[in-house]
Short mmCIF file of C-alpha atoms in Angstrom, two decimals:
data_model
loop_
_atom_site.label_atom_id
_atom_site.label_comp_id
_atom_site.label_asym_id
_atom_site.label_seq_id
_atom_site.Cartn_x
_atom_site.Cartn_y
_atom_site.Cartn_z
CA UNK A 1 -0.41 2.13 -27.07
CA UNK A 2 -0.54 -1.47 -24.93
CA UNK A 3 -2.78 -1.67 -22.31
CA UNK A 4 -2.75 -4.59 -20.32
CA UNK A 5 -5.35 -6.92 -18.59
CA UNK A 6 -5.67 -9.87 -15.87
CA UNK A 7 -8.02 -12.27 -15.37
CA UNK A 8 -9.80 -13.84 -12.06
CA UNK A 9 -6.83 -13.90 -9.44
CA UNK A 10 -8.88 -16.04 -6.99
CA UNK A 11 -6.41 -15.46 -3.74
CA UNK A 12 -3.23 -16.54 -5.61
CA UNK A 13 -0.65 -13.82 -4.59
CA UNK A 14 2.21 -15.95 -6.29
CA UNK A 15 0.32 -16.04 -9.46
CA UNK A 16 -0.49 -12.53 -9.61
CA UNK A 17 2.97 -11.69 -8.72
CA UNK A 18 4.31 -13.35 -11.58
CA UNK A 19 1.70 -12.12 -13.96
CA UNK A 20 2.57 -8.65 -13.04
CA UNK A 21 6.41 -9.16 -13.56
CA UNK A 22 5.54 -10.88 -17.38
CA UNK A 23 3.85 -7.10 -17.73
CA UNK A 24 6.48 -5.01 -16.50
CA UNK A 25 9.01 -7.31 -18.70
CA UNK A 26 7.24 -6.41 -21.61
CA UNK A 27 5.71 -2.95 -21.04
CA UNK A 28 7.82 -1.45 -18.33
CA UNK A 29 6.90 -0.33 -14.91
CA UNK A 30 4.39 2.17 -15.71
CA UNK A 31 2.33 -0.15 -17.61
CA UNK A 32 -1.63 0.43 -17.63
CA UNK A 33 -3.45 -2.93 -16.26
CA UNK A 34 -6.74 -3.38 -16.55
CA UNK A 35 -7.61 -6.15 -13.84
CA UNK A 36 -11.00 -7.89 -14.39
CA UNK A 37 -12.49 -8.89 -10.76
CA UNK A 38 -12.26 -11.60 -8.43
CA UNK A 39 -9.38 -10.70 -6.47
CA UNK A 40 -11.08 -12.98 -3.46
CA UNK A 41 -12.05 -16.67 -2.60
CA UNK A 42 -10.77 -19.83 -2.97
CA UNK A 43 -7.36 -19.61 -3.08
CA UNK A 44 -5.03 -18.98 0.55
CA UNK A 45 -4.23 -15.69 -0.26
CA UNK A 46 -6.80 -13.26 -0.50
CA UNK A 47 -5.84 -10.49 2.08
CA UNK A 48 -2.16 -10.91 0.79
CA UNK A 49 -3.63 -9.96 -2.93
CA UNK A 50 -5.52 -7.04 -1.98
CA UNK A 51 -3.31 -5.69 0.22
CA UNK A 52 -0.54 -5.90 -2.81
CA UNK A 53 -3.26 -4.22 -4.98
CA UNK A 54 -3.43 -1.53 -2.00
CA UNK A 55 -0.27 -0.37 -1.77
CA UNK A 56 0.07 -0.98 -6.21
CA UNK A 57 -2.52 2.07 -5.93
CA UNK A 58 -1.62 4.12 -3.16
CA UNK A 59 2.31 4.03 -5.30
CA UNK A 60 0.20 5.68 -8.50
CA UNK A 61 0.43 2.49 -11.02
CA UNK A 62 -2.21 3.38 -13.91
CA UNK A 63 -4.05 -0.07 -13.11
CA UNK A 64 -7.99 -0.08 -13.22
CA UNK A 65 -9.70 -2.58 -10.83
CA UNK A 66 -13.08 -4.10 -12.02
CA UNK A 67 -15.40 -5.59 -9.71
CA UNK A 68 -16.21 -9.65 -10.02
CA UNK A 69 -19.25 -11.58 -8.26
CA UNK A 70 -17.03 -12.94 -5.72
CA UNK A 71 -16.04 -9.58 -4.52
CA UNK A 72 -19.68 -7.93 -4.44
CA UNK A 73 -20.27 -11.07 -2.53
CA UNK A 74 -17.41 -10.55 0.10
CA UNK A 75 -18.96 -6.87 0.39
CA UNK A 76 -22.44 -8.01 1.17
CA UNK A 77 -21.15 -9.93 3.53
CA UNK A 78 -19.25 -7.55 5.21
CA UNK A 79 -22.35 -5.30 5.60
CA UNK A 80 -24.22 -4.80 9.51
CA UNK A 81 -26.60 -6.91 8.32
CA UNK A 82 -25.32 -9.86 5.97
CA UNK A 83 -26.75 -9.27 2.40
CA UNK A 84 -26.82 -12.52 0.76
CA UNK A 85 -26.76 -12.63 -3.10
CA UNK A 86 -30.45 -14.14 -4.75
CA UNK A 87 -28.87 -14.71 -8.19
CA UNK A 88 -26.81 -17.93 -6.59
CA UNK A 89 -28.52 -20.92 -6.16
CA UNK A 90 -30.51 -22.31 -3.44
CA UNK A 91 -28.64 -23.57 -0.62
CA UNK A 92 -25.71 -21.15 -1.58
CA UNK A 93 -24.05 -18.43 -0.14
CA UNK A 94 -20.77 -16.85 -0.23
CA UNK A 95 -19.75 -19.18 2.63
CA UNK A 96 -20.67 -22.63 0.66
CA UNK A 97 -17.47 -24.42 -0.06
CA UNK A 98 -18.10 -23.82 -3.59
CA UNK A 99 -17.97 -20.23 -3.45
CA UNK A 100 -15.21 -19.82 -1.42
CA UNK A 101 -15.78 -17.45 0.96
CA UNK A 102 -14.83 -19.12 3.86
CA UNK A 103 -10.95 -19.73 2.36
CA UNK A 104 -11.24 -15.89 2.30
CA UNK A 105 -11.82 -15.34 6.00
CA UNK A 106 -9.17 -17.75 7.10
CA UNK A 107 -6.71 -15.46 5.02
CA UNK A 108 -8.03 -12.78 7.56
CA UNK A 109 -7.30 -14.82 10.40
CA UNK A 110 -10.83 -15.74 10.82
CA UNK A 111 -11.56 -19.19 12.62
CA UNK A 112 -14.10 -20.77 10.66
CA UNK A 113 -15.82 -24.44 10.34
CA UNK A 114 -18.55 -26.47 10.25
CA UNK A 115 -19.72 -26.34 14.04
CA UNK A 116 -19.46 -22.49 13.39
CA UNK A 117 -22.47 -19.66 13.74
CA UNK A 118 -22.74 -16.95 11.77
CA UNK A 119 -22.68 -14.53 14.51
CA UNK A 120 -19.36 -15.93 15.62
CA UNK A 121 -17.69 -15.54 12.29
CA UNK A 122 -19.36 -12.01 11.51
CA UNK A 123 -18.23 -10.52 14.47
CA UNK A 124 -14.34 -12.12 14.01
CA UNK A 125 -14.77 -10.90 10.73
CA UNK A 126 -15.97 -7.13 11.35
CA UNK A 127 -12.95 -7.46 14.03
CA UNK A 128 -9.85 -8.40 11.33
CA UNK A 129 -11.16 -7.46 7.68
CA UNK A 130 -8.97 -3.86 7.45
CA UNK A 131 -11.56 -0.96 6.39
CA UNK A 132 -9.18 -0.35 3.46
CA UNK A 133 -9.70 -3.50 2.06
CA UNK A 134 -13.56 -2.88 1.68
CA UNK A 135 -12.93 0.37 0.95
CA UNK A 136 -10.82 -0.89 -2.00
CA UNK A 137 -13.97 -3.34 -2.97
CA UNK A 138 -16.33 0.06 -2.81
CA UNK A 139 -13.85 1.78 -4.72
CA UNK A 140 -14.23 -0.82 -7.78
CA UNK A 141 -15.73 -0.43 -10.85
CA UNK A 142 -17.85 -2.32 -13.54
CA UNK A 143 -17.00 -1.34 -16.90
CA UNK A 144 -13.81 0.20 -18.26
CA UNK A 145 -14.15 1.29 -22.09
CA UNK A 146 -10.81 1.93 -23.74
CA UNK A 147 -9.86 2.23 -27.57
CA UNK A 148 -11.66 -1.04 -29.26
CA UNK A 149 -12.33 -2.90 -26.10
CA UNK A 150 -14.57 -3.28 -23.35
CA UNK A 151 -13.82 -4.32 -20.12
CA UNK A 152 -15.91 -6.41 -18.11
CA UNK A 153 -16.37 -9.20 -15.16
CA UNK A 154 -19.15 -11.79 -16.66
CA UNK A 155 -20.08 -10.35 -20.02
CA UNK A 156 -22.73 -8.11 -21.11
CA UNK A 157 -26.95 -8.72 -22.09
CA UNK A 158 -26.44 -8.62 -25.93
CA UNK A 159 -28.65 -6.43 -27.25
CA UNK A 160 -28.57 -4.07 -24.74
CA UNK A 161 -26.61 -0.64 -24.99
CA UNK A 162 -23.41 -0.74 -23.20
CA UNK A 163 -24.72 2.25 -20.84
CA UNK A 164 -27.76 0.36 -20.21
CA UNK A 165 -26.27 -3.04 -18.92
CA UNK A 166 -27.31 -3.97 -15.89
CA UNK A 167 -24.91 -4.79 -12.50
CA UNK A 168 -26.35 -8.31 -12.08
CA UNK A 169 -25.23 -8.91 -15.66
CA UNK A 170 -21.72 -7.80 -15.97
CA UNK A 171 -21.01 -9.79 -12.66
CA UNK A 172 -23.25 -12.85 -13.36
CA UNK A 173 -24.19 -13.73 -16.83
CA UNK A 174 -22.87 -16.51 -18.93
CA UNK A 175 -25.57 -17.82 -21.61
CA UNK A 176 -27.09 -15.85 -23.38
CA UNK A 177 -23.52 -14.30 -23.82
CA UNK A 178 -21.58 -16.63 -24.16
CA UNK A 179 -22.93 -18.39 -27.61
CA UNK A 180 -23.76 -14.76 -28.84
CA UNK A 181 -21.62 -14.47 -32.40
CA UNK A 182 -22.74 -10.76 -32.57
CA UNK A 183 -20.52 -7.87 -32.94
CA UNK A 184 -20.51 -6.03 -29.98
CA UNK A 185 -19.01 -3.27 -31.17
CA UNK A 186 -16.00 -3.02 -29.24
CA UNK A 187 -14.48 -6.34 -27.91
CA UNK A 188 -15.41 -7.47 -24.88
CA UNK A 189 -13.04 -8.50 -22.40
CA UNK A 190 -14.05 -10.79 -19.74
CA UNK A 191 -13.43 -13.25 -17.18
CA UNK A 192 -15.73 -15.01 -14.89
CA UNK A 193 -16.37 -18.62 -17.13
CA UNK A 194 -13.11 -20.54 -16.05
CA UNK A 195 -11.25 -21.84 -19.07
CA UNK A 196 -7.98 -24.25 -18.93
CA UNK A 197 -6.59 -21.01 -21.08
CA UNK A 198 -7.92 -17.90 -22.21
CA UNK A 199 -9.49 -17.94 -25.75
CA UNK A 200 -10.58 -15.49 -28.26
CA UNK A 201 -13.95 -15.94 -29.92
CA UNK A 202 -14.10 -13.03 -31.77
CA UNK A 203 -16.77 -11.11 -30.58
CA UNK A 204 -15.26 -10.96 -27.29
CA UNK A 205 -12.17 -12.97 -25.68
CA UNK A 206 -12.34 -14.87 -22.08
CA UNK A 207 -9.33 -14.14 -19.41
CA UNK A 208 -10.32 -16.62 -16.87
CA UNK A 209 -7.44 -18.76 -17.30
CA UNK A 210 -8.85 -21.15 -14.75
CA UNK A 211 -6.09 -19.50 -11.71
CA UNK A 212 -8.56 -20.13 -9.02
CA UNK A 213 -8.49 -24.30 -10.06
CA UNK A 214 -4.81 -25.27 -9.98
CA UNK A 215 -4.04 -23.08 -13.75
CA UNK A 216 -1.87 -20.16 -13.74
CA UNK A 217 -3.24 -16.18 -14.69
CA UNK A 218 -2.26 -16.05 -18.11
CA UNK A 219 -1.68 -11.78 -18.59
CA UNK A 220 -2.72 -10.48 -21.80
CA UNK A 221 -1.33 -7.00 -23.96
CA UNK A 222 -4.26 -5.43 -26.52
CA UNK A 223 -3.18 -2.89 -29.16
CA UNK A 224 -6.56 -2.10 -30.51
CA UNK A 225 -8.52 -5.53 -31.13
CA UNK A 226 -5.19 -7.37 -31.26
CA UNK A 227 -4.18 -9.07 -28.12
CA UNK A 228 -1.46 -11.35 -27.01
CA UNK A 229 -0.56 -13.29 -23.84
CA UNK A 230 2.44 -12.76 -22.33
CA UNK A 231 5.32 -16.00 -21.23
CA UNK A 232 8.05 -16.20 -19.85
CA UNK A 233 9.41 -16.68 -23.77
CA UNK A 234 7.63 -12.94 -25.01
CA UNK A 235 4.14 -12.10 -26.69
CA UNK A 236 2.27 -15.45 -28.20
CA UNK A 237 -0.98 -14.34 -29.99
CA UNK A 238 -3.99 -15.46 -28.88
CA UNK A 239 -6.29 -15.76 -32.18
CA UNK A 240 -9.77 -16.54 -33.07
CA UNK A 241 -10.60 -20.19 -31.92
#
């Protein structure tokens, strides 16, 4: 059977929109998407995208959401007490330009610059972020394992048993993943690293079409280890680089 996947959305309703359509052209309505993380930050439309994702749910699509480091990043924010993430770098946090964060709040209605406190933009934000939309972030998940792939955000700690990966990994890690030629056993589906275009390396294949920098979300279709993206033209396969 096809099972579908997309890559880091990055507050781009209009791209995920037309990602979506590509997937029902091809596999119908009821099509089972496998979304990788990063519904949030830097792009306008972040509230628009998880609300669309909301009400996707509540109508009983078969889609799986994944959770990405931007989103775990949105939800420590959200906490009573701001949780700020120690594996970004000094000097970051999930309101450096960057990161994005602050794009995000706008999308809320939040009134955010740089003569701003944090006190003043936590308590606008506790105000207009909707419960259901962290609820829908809590309600996320890490890993999805189906047929010969793996589903992921970042990657996975080669080496390390699929069951014993760790959360900081599969939201975070790039090297030593990403020059790992290992078999992994299953592929392993990511996003996270921001291509120009998703490309397959074998050992795992990279979905982070590079949506959240001015490229569109390329959706992709897997029957077993095969996968294709999806065009407006049909399926074009997307083969070992």
């Amino acid at each position: 059977m096809s099972l579908y996947a997309i890559g880091d959305i990055h507050g781009h309703l209009d791209k995920l929109t037309r990602a979506v359509d590509l997937i029902e052209r091809d596999g119908g309505p009821d099509a089972e998407i496998v979304f990788v993380g990063d519904y949030t930050d830097r792009g306008p439309q972040s509230r628009e995208v998880i609300d669309f994702l909301i009400e996707a749910r509540s109508a009983g699509r078969k889609w799986t959401f994944l959770k990405g480091n931007h989103d775990r990043a949105f939800q420590y924010f959200m906490q009573p007490v701001p949780r700020f993430d120690p594996h970004m770098l000094v000097g970051m946090d999930w309101l450096h330009d960057r990161i994005g964060g602050k794009t995000t709040l706008r999308s809320y209605g939040v009134e955010i610059d740089e003569r701003s406190r944090y006190e003043e933009v936590l308590k606008q934000a506790h105000e207009l972020v909707p419960q259901s939309h962290l609820n829908f972030l809590d309600q996320t998940t890490m890993m999805h394992r189906q047929g010969d792939c793996v589903f992921v955000h970042a990657g996975i700690r080669p080496g390390i048993p699929l069951g014993a990966q760790a959360e900081n990994d599969l939201l975070w890690i790039r090297e030593p993943f990403l020059s790992n030629t290992d078999d992994h056993g299953p592929l392993i589906v990511h996003g996270h690293t921001a291509l120009k275009h998703p490309q397959h390396y074998g050992n795992r294949i990279n979905l982070d079409g590079g949506a959240a920098y001015g490229e569109m979300l390329h959706p992709a279709v897997f029957e077993g280890r095969d996968c294709w993206l999806l065009t407006d033209g049909g399926r074009v396969p997307l083969t070992r680089v």
